[in-house]
Amino acid sequence: MSVKVFQTQEVQDLLKAASNVEAKNGNARFQQIVLRLLGDLFKAIDDLDITPDEVWTGINYLNKLGQDGEAALLAAGLGLEKYLDIRMDAEDKAIGADGGTPRTIEGPLYVAGAKVHDGLVKIDINPDEDAGPLVIHGTVKGADGKPVAGAIVECWHANSKGFYSHFDPTGAQSDFNLRGAVKTGTDGKYEFRTLMPVGYGCPPHGSTQKLLNVLGRHGNRPAHVHFFVSGDGHRKLTTQFNIEGDPLIWDDFAYATREELIPPVVDKTGGASLGLKADAYKDIEFNFTLTPLVQGKDNQLVSRLRAAATV
Ligand code: MBD
Ligand code: FE
């Protein structure tokens, strides 16, 4: 179709009516956003001459995406979650709130409710033949470089199949396997004794992978470990590190890799005395630098639906 209708009065009136922007009732912010997003969609349909068949393909896709419970996974895969980070980074820079450990996306697989241990916890509950022992440790510091006492470090990661507990399609993992939380003492130190993760892959027959296939993209992440780090007077940090040497390190389908978040992996011995499953183990030291509250507030706290469980 070569005709364009977007700018017509009829279509502009339709957008105003559908979003109800001129009404006294309803949520004004919501109306504004719906007007804009719906308008952008209408305009794209006009500009690109998106056919009715294509529109219905999209509508049906959304139904399937929700059925699969993959909307947040798709948000990561389409770079939307990364985009929110880019915006927060820019805001931090503009107000001088930068300088801490870089943030990177949370992803959709956090589970709230892990028991908080003092300083150190072993988080591998289930045996995993294909995973070797890994110790992750470091210090939580403030912007002044001093240790933060009473900081909470939460960590979660995948097993040797790339599956996370609570979301494992094989049902093989116990609740909170490879998930944990520790509270730092006056030295600011934390430690997780665990097993080496492998990168995650999107469910091969899910809606996210289906869309990625059409785009000619893969749906895999390099091996990584997620963290939330919080402490009194500091903003809560959401970050991850990648496991050095993973071939996908700069080819993450969720775009979470950052130069500063690839710590060295060091070979060590003495694991037996630490209660690890082998004497030889991998050691990763990763220190966190938190940033202070902005005018007394945590301006980077993100509210989103999260899974939760009890221990
Ligand atoms: C993950 O483990 C993850 O971290 C992200 C961002 C998306 C899917 C799975
Ligand atoms: Fe992850």
Short mmCIF file of C-alpha atoms and ligand atoms in Angstrom, two decimals:
data_model
loop_
_atom_site.label_atom_id
_atom_site.label_comp_id
_atom_site.label_asym_id
_atom_site.label_seq_id
_atom_site.Cartn_x
_atom_site.Cartn_y
_atom_site.Cartn_z
CA MET A 1 0.00 0.00 0.00
CA SER A 2 1.37 3.38 -0.91
CA VAL A 3 -1.23 5.47 0.90
CA LYS A 4 -0.35 6.93 4.26
CA VAL A 5 -3.01 7.51 6.89
CA PHE A 6 -1.11 8.12 10.10
CA GLN A 7 -1.27 11.92 9.94
CA THR A 8 -4.99 12.04 9.17
CA GLN A 9 -7.37 13.57 11.67
CA GLU A 10 -9.26 10.30 11.87
CA VAL A 11 -6.17 8.37 13.03
CA GLN A 12 -4.99 11.10 15.42
CA ASP A 13 -8.49 11.21 16.94
CA LEU A 14 -8.48 7.42 17.21
CA LEU A 15 -5.17 7.52 19.14
CA LYS A 16 -6.51 10.17 21.51
CA ALA A 17 -9.68 8.19 22.08
CA ALA A 18 -7.91 4.87 22.63
CA SER A 19 -5.38 6.32 25.09
CA ASN A 20 -8.03 8.56 26.68
CA VAL A 21 -5.37 11.29 27.09
CA GLU A 22 -7.81 14.12 27.26
CA ALA A 23 -9.96 12.65 30.01
CA LYS A 24 -10.05 13.81 33.62
CA ASN A 25 -10.09 10.25 34.91
CA GLY A 26 -7.56 7.48 34.44
CA ASN A 27 -3.82 7.55 35.11
CA ALA A 28 -2.27 10.50 33.24
CA ARG A 29 1.21 8.96 33.04
CA PHE A 30 -0.22 5.74 31.68
CA GLN A 31 -2.34 7.62 29.14
CA GLN A 32 0.70 9.56 27.94
CA ILE A 33 2.79 6.42 27.52
CA VAL A 34 0.03 4.47 25.76
CA LEU A 35 -0.60 7.41 23.40
CA ARG A 36 3.08 7.50 22.47
CA LEU A 37 3.69 3.74 22.15
CA LEU A 38 0.45 3.12 20.26
CA GLY A 39 1.19 6.10 18.02
CA ASP A 40 4.70 4.81 17.31
CA LEU A 41 3.22 1.42 16.44
CA PHE A 42 0.58 2.92 14.15
CA LYS A 43 3.23 5.03 12.45
CA ALA A 44 5.51 2.02 11.96
CA ILE A 45 2.63 0.09 10.39
CA ASP A 46 2.08 2.97 7.98
CA ASP A 47 5.77 3.64 7.23
CA LEU A 48 6.80 0.01 6.77
CA ASP A 49 3.46 -1.02 5.31
CA ILE A 50 3.18 -3.78 7.89
CA THR A 51 0.46 -6.10 6.63
CA PRO A 52 -2.55 -7.34 8.61
CA ASP A 53 -1.05 -10.84 8.51
CA GLU A 54 2.14 -9.49 10.06
CA VAL A 55 0.23 -7.59 12.73
CA TRP A 56 -1.68 -10.73 13.71
CA THR A 57 1.52 -12.73 13.77
CA GLY A 58 2.79 -10.22 16.31
CA ILE A 59 -0.40 -10.30 18.40
CA ASN A 60 -0.36 -14.09 18.52
CA TYR A 61 3.32 -14.00 19.39
CA LEU A 62 2.57 -11.88 22.45
CA ASN A 63 0.01 -14.42 23.64
CA LYS A 64 2.49 -17.24 23.26
CA LEU A 65 5.26 -15.20 24.91
CA GLY A 66 3.07 -14.73 27.99
CA GLN A 67 2.05 -18.40 28.03
CA ASP A 68 5.72 -19.32 28.03
CA GLY A 69 6.40 -16.83 30.83
CA GLU A 70 9.23 -15.37 28.77
CA ALA A 71 8.47 -11.65 28.51
CA ALA A 72 11.38 -10.71 30.82
CA LEU A 73 13.68 -13.10 28.97
CA LEU A 74 12.79 -11.44 25.68
CA ALA A 75 13.41 -8.02 27.26
CA ALA A 76 16.97 -9.17 28.01
CA GLY A 77 17.43 -10.67 24.55
CA LEU A 78 16.22 -7.58 22.71
CA GLY A 79 18.63 -5.36 24.63
CA LEU A 80 15.82 -3.55 26.44
CA GLU A 81 17.27 -4.41 29.84
CA LYS A 82 20.72 -3.30 28.65
CA TYR A 83 19.20 -0.08 27.38
CA LEU A 84 17.86 0.69 30.86
CA ASP A 85 21.41 0.20 32.18
CA ILE A 86 22.82 2.53 29.52
CA ARG A 87 20.34 5.17 30.66
CA MET A 88 21.15 4.68 34.36
CA ASP A 89 24.89 4.84 33.57
CA ALA A 90 24.40 8.12 31.70
CA GLU A 91 22.34 9.54 34.56
CA ASP A 92 25.01 8.50 37.08
CA LYS A 93 27.69 10.20 35.00
CA ALA A 94 25.64 13.37 34.66
CA ILE A 95 25.10 13.68 38.42
CA GLY A 96 28.56 12.43 39.45
CA ALA A 97 27.21 9.22 40.97
CA ASP A 98 29.50 7.02 38.87
CA GLY A 99 32.76 5.42 39.97
CA GLY A 100 31.54 2.26 41.67
CA THR A 101 31.61 -1.26 40.31
CA PRO A 102 29.72 -1.11 37.00
CA ARG A 103 26.16 -2.32 37.01
CA THR A 104 24.92 -4.89 34.59
CA ILE A 105 21.51 -6.42 34.04
CA GLU A 106 19.69 -8.46 36.67
CA GLY A 107 18.08 -10.90 34.24
CA PRO A 108 14.90 -12.84 34.97
CA LEU A 109 16.22 -15.64 37.22
CA TYR A 110 16.75 -14.13 40.68
CA VAL A 111 14.90 -15.70 43.61
CA ALA A 112 14.45 -13.69 46.80
CA GLY A 113 14.61 -15.33 50.20
CA ALA A 114 18.03 -16.96 50.51
CA LYS A 115 19.18 -17.33 54.12
CA VAL A 116 21.80 -14.72 55.06
CA HIS A 117 25.03 -16.12 56.51
CA ASP A 118 27.86 -14.26 58.23
CA GLY A 119 30.75 -13.67 55.81
CA LEU A 120 30.88 -17.03 54.09
CA VAL A 121 28.56 -19.71 52.73
CA LYS A 122 28.79 -22.89 50.68
CA ILE A 123 25.97 -22.71 48.15
CA ASP A 124 26.30 -25.93 46.14
CA ILE A 125 23.67 -28.19 47.66
CA ASN A 126 23.33 -30.71 44.83
CA PRO A 127 26.23 -32.72 43.48
CA ASP A 128 27.18 -31.82 39.91
CA GLU A 129 29.61 -34.26 38.32
CA ASP A 130 30.54 -31.93 35.50
CA ALA A 131 31.34 -28.89 37.65
CA GLY A 132 34.60 -28.27 39.50
CA PRO A 133 34.86 -26.31 42.73
CA LEU A 134 34.96 -22.54 42.65
CA VAL A 135 35.58 -20.02 45.41
CA ILE A 136 34.32 -16.49 44.89
CA HIS A 137 35.46 -13.93 47.42
CA GLY A 138 36.35 -10.31 47.92
CA THR A 139 35.70 -7.15 49.84
CA VAL A 140 32.78 -4.77 49.71
CA LYS A 141 34.10 -1.21 49.78
CA GLY A 142 32.58 2.23 49.82
CA ALA A 143 33.52 5.05 47.46
CA ASP A 144 36.22 6.03 50.00
CA GLY A 145 37.86 2.62 49.52
CA LYS A 146 37.08 1.52 53.09
CA PRO A 147 35.40 -1.84 53.81
CA VAL A 148 31.64 -1.75 54.29
CA ALA A 149 30.53 -3.68 57.38
CA GLY A 150 27.05 -5.23 57.39
CA ALA A 151 26.81 -5.25 53.59
CA ILE A 152 24.60 -7.97 52.11
CA VAL A 153 26.02 -9.81 49.09
CA GLU A 154 23.58 -12.03 47.23
CA CYS A 155 24.76 -14.33 44.49
CA TRP A 156 23.07 -16.65 42.01
CA HIS A 157 24.32 -18.68 39.07
CA ALA A 158 23.73 -21.69 36.83
CA ASN A 159 24.97 -25.27 37.17
CA SER A 160 27.08 -27.22 34.65
CA LYS A 161 24.05 -27.52 32.34
CA GLY A 162 23.41 -23.77 32.33
CA PHE A 163 20.26 -24.25 34.44
CA TYR A 164 19.27 -22.21 37.51
CA SER A 165 17.56 -23.72 40.55
CA HIS A 166 13.80 -22.87 40.69
CA PHE A 167 13.85 -22.56 36.87
CA ASP A 168 15.46 -25.90 35.99
CA PRO A 169 13.36 -27.76 33.38
CA THR A 170 14.93 -31.07 34.44
CA GLY A 171 13.75 -30.59 38.03
CA ALA A 172 17.19 -31.73 39.15
CA GLN A 173 18.05 -28.95 41.60
CA SER A 174 16.98 -28.26 45.16
CA ASP A 175 15.60 -24.87 46.15
CA PHE A 176 18.37 -22.28 46.46
CA ASN A 177 21.03 -24.53 44.94
CA LEU A 178 23.80 -22.20 43.71
CA ARG A 179 22.11 -19.21 45.35
CA GLY A 180 23.20 -17.58 48.57
CA ALA A 181 23.53 -14.47 50.69
CA VAL A 182 26.18 -13.31 53.13
CA LYS A 183 26.56 -10.36 55.44
CA THR A 184 30.01 -8.80 55.74
CA GLY A 185 31.77 -8.20 59.04
CA THR A 186 33.96 -5.19 59.84
CA ASP A 187 36.54 -6.34 57.25
CA GLY A 188 33.90 -6.06 54.49
CA LYS A 189 34.75 -9.57 53.28
CA TYR A 190 32.43 -12.07 51.64
CA GLU A 191 32.96 -15.57 50.29
CA PHE A 192 30.90 -18.09 48.34
CA ARG A 193 32.08 -21.69 48.01
CA THR A 194 30.41 -23.13 44.97
CA LEU A 195 30.80 -24.90 41.61
CA MET A 196 31.82 -23.51 38.24
CA PRO A 197 28.78 -22.40 36.19
CA VAL A 198 28.22 -22.87 32.47
CA GLY A 199 26.49 -20.32 30.25
CA TYR A 200 22.71 -20.18 29.98
CA GLY A 201 20.77 -20.88 26.79
CA CYS A 202 17.18 -19.83 26.12
CA PRO A 203 14.62 -22.66 26.14
CA PRO A 204 15.13 -24.00 22.59
CA HIS A 205 11.41 -24.21 21.79
CA GLY A 206 10.31 -21.08 23.65
CA SER A 207 9.03 -17.82 22.21
CA THR A 208 12.25 -15.93 22.83
CA GLN A 209 14.39 -18.39 20.90
CA LYS A 210 11.75 -18.46 18.17
CA LEU A 211 12.11 -14.72 17.61
CA LEU A 212 15.90 -14.86 17.86
CA ASN A 213 15.92 -17.59 15.20
CA VAL A 214 14.05 -15.34 12.79
CA LEU A 215 16.58 -12.59 13.50
CA GLY A 216 19.41 -15.05 12.82
CA ARG A 217 20.67 -14.74 16.42
CA HIS A 218 21.60 -17.27 19.08
CA GLY A 219 20.10 -17.18 22.58
CA ASN A 220 23.15 -17.99 24.68
CA ARG A 221 25.03 -16.27 27.47
CA PRO A 222 28.63 -16.82 28.51
CA ALA A 223 29.14 -18.35 31.97
CA HIS A 224 28.46 -15.71 34.61
CA VAL A 225 27.59 -15.09 38.25
CA HIS A 226 24.98 -12.56 39.36
CA PHE A 227 25.18 -10.29 42.41
CA PHE A 228 23.10 -7.87 44.39
CA VAL A 229 25.20 -5.90 46.87
CA SER A 230 23.68 -3.53 49.37
CA GLY A 231 24.90 -1.70 52.44
CA ASP A 232 23.73 1.08 54.72
CA GLY A 233 24.17 4.51 53.16
CA HIS A 234 24.92 3.00 49.76
CA ARG A 235 22.98 2.33 46.60
CA LYS A 236 22.12 -1.28 45.88
CA LEU A 237 24.38 -2.61 43.13
CA THR A 238 23.07 -5.08 40.53
CA THR A 239 25.89 -6.72 38.66
CA GLN A 240 27.49 -9.91 37.34
CA PHE A 241 30.91 -11.13 36.42
CA ASN A 242 31.76 -13.38 33.53
CA ILE A 243 34.00 -16.41 33.66
CA GLU A 244 37.18 -15.48 31.83
CA GLY A 245 37.85 -17.53 28.69
CA ASP A 246 34.24 -18.35 27.83
CA PRO A 247 34.06 -18.16 24.02
CA LEU A 248 30.78 -16.22 24.18
CA ILE A 249 32.17 -13.55 26.49
CA TRP A 250 31.72 -10.81 23.87
CA ASP A 251 28.76 -12.51 22.22
CA ASP A 252 26.19 -12.49 25.02
CA PHE A 253 22.60 -12.58 23.75
CA ALA A 254 21.66 -10.28 26.65
CA TYR A 255 24.55 -7.80 26.21
CA ALA A 256 25.64 -7.86 29.86
CA THR A 257 29.42 -8.19 29.41
CA ARG A 258 31.60 -5.28 30.51
CA GLU A 259 35.39 -4.98 30.46
CA GLU A 260 35.53 -4.35 34.23
CA LEU A 261 33.45 -7.45 34.98
CA ILE A 262 35.83 -10.18 33.81
CA PRO A 263 37.98 -11.08 36.82
CA PRO A 264 40.93 -13.48 36.48
CA VAL A 265 40.26 -17.13 37.32
CA VAL A 266 43.16 -18.49 39.39
CA ASP A 267 44.05 -22.18 39.87
CA LYS A 268 44.57 -23.08 43.52
CA THR A 269 45.05 -26.14 45.69
CA GLY A 270 43.98 -26.80 49.26
CA GLY A 271 40.30 -27.20 48.43
CA ALA A 272 39.99 -30.29 50.60
CA SER A 273 40.62 -28.27 53.76
CA LEU A 274 37.97 -25.76 52.66
CA GLY A 275 35.39 -28.55 52.33
CA LEU A 276 35.42 -28.42 48.52
CA LYS A 277 34.83 -31.54 46.47
CA ALA A 278 38.40 -31.59 45.11
CA ASP A 279 41.72 -30.24 46.28
CA ALA A 280 42.33 -28.33 43.05
CA TYR A 281 39.88 -25.50 42.61
CA LYS A 282 39.31 -22.23 40.82
CA ASP A 283 39.48 -18.98 42.73
CA ILE A 284 37.97 -15.66 41.71
CA GLU A 285 38.57 -12.53 43.72
CA PHE A 286 36.02 -9.85 42.97
CA ASN A 287 35.76 -6.69 45.01
CA PHE A 288 32.71 -4.47 44.97
CA THR A 289 32.76 -0.70 45.25
CA LEU A 290 29.41 0.72 46.27
CA THR A 291 28.32 4.28 45.63
CA PRO A 292 26.63 6.58 48.13
CA LEU A 293 22.93 7.39 48.17
CA VAL A 294 21.97 10.36 46.00
CA GLN A 295 20.41 13.06 48.16
CA GLY A 296 19.65 10.39 50.73
CA LYS A 297 17.95 8.12 48.21
CA ASP A 298 18.78 5.04 46.20
CA ASN A 299 18.00 6.31 42.71
CA GLN A 300 19.00 3.04 41.05
CA LEU A 301 16.64 0.71 42.93
CA VAL A 302 14.56 -1.19 40.40
CA SER A 303 11.14 -2.51 41.29
CA ARG A 304 10.14 -5.52 39.20
CA LEU A 305 8.30 -8.77 39.75
CA ARG A 306 10.72 -11.27 41.26
CA ALA A 307 10.36 -14.89 42.26
CA ALA A 308 10.59 -15.55 45.98
CA ALA A 309 10.85 -18.67 48.10
CA THR A 310 11.43 -19.57 51.71
CA VAL A 311 14.28 -21.67 53.04
C1 MBD B 1 20.17 -15.58 32.46
O1 MBD B 1 20.89 -16.34 33.29
C2 MBD B 1 20.40 -14.28 32.48
O2 MBD B 1 21.34 -13.86 33.33
C3 MBD B 1 19.72 -13.42 31.63
C4 MBD B 1 20.01 -12.01 31.64
C5 MBD B 1 18.76 -13.90 30.79
C6 MBD B 1 18.51 -15.22 30.79
C7 MBD B 1 19.21 -16.06 31.62
FE FE B 2 22.08 -15.42 34.53
#
